[in-house]
């Protein structure tokens, strides 16, 4: 996980000059949920559920990480200010109630972020997919892994109600079509990075 992040992080400079200097951090959280996210500032989290249930390859992890990093680079969360304020209010209340500090509060902040700041808008999702696939290609990860990833996601959700993570994202077929086009587009970057 750290290796993948280390390869992706330097590529963020293409989209945001200050990003490589962020205090990047990769966390793996033990949870059955199919979820992953990245906060502005560089705090990345992957739930064990998404890694295990989808049997992710390194390139597929890079595709997800690239996508989540893109949300952070573009500060998509900033446009959801009211939700952020709600999150802050929740944190303050939690802090007062339990008196928790430091690491525990930090974990609570992470949990609140994911429950309160979702869902992302459809435009944000498309943008994060496209930037994410380019980050992965530039880092030397096969961009087509984003396609196989979403095929796995679609299979995982089956005909049933998709998990929350998926319901905040565009329909599988339109997303896979878009990713296929973009994978082709960034293929030369991947070939270059492999050299
Ligand atoms: Zn997203």
Coordinates of N, CA, C and O and ligand atoms in Angstrom, one line a residue, residues 67-68 71 118 120 124-125 128-129 165 168-169 175, ligand 1:
X67 N -7.9 7.8 -7.9 CA -9.2 8.4 -7.9 C -9.5 9.2 -6.6 O -9.9 10.4 -6.7
X68 N -9.2 8.6 -5.5 CA -9.4 9.3 -4.2 C -8.5 10.5 -4.0 O -8.9 11.5 -3.5
X71 N -9.8 13.5 -5.8 CA -10.8 14.3 -5.1 C -10.1 15.3 -4.1 O -10.5 16.5 -4.0
X118 N -19.8 12.4 2.0 CA -20.3 11.7 0.8 C -21.8 12.2 0.6 O -22.4 12.6 1.6
X120 N -20.2 12.3 -3.4 CA -19.7 13.3 -4.4 C -20.6 13.4 -5.6 O -21.4 12.6 -5.9
X124 N -17.8 15.5 -10.2 CA -16.6 15.2 -9.4 C -16.1 13.8 -9.7 O -14.9 13.6 -9.7
X125 N -17.0 12.9 -9.8 CA -16.6 11.5 -10.0 C -15.9 11.3 -11.3 O -14.9 10.6 -11.4
X128 N -12.5 12.9 -11.1 CA -11.6 12.1 -10.3 C -11.2 10.8 -11.0 O -10.0 10.4 -10.9
X129 N -12.1 10.2 -11.8 CA -11.7 9.0 -12.6 C -10.6 9.4 -13.6 O -9.7 8.6 -13.7
X165 N -20.7 3.1 -0.9 CA -19.6 3.6 -1.7 C -20.0 3.7 -3.2 O -19.7 4.6 -3.8
X168 N -22.8 6.3 -4.4 CA -22.4 7.7 -4.6 C -21.7 7.9 -5.9 O -21.2 9.0 -6.2
X169 N -21.6 6.9 -6.7 CA -20.8 7.0 -7.9 C -21.7 6.7 -9.1 O -22.8 6.2 -9.0
X175 N -19.5 4.6 -16.5 CA -18.2 4.8 -15.9 C -17.1 3.9 -16.6 O -16.0 4.4 -17.0
Ligands
LIG1 ZN1 -15.2 9.3 -6.0

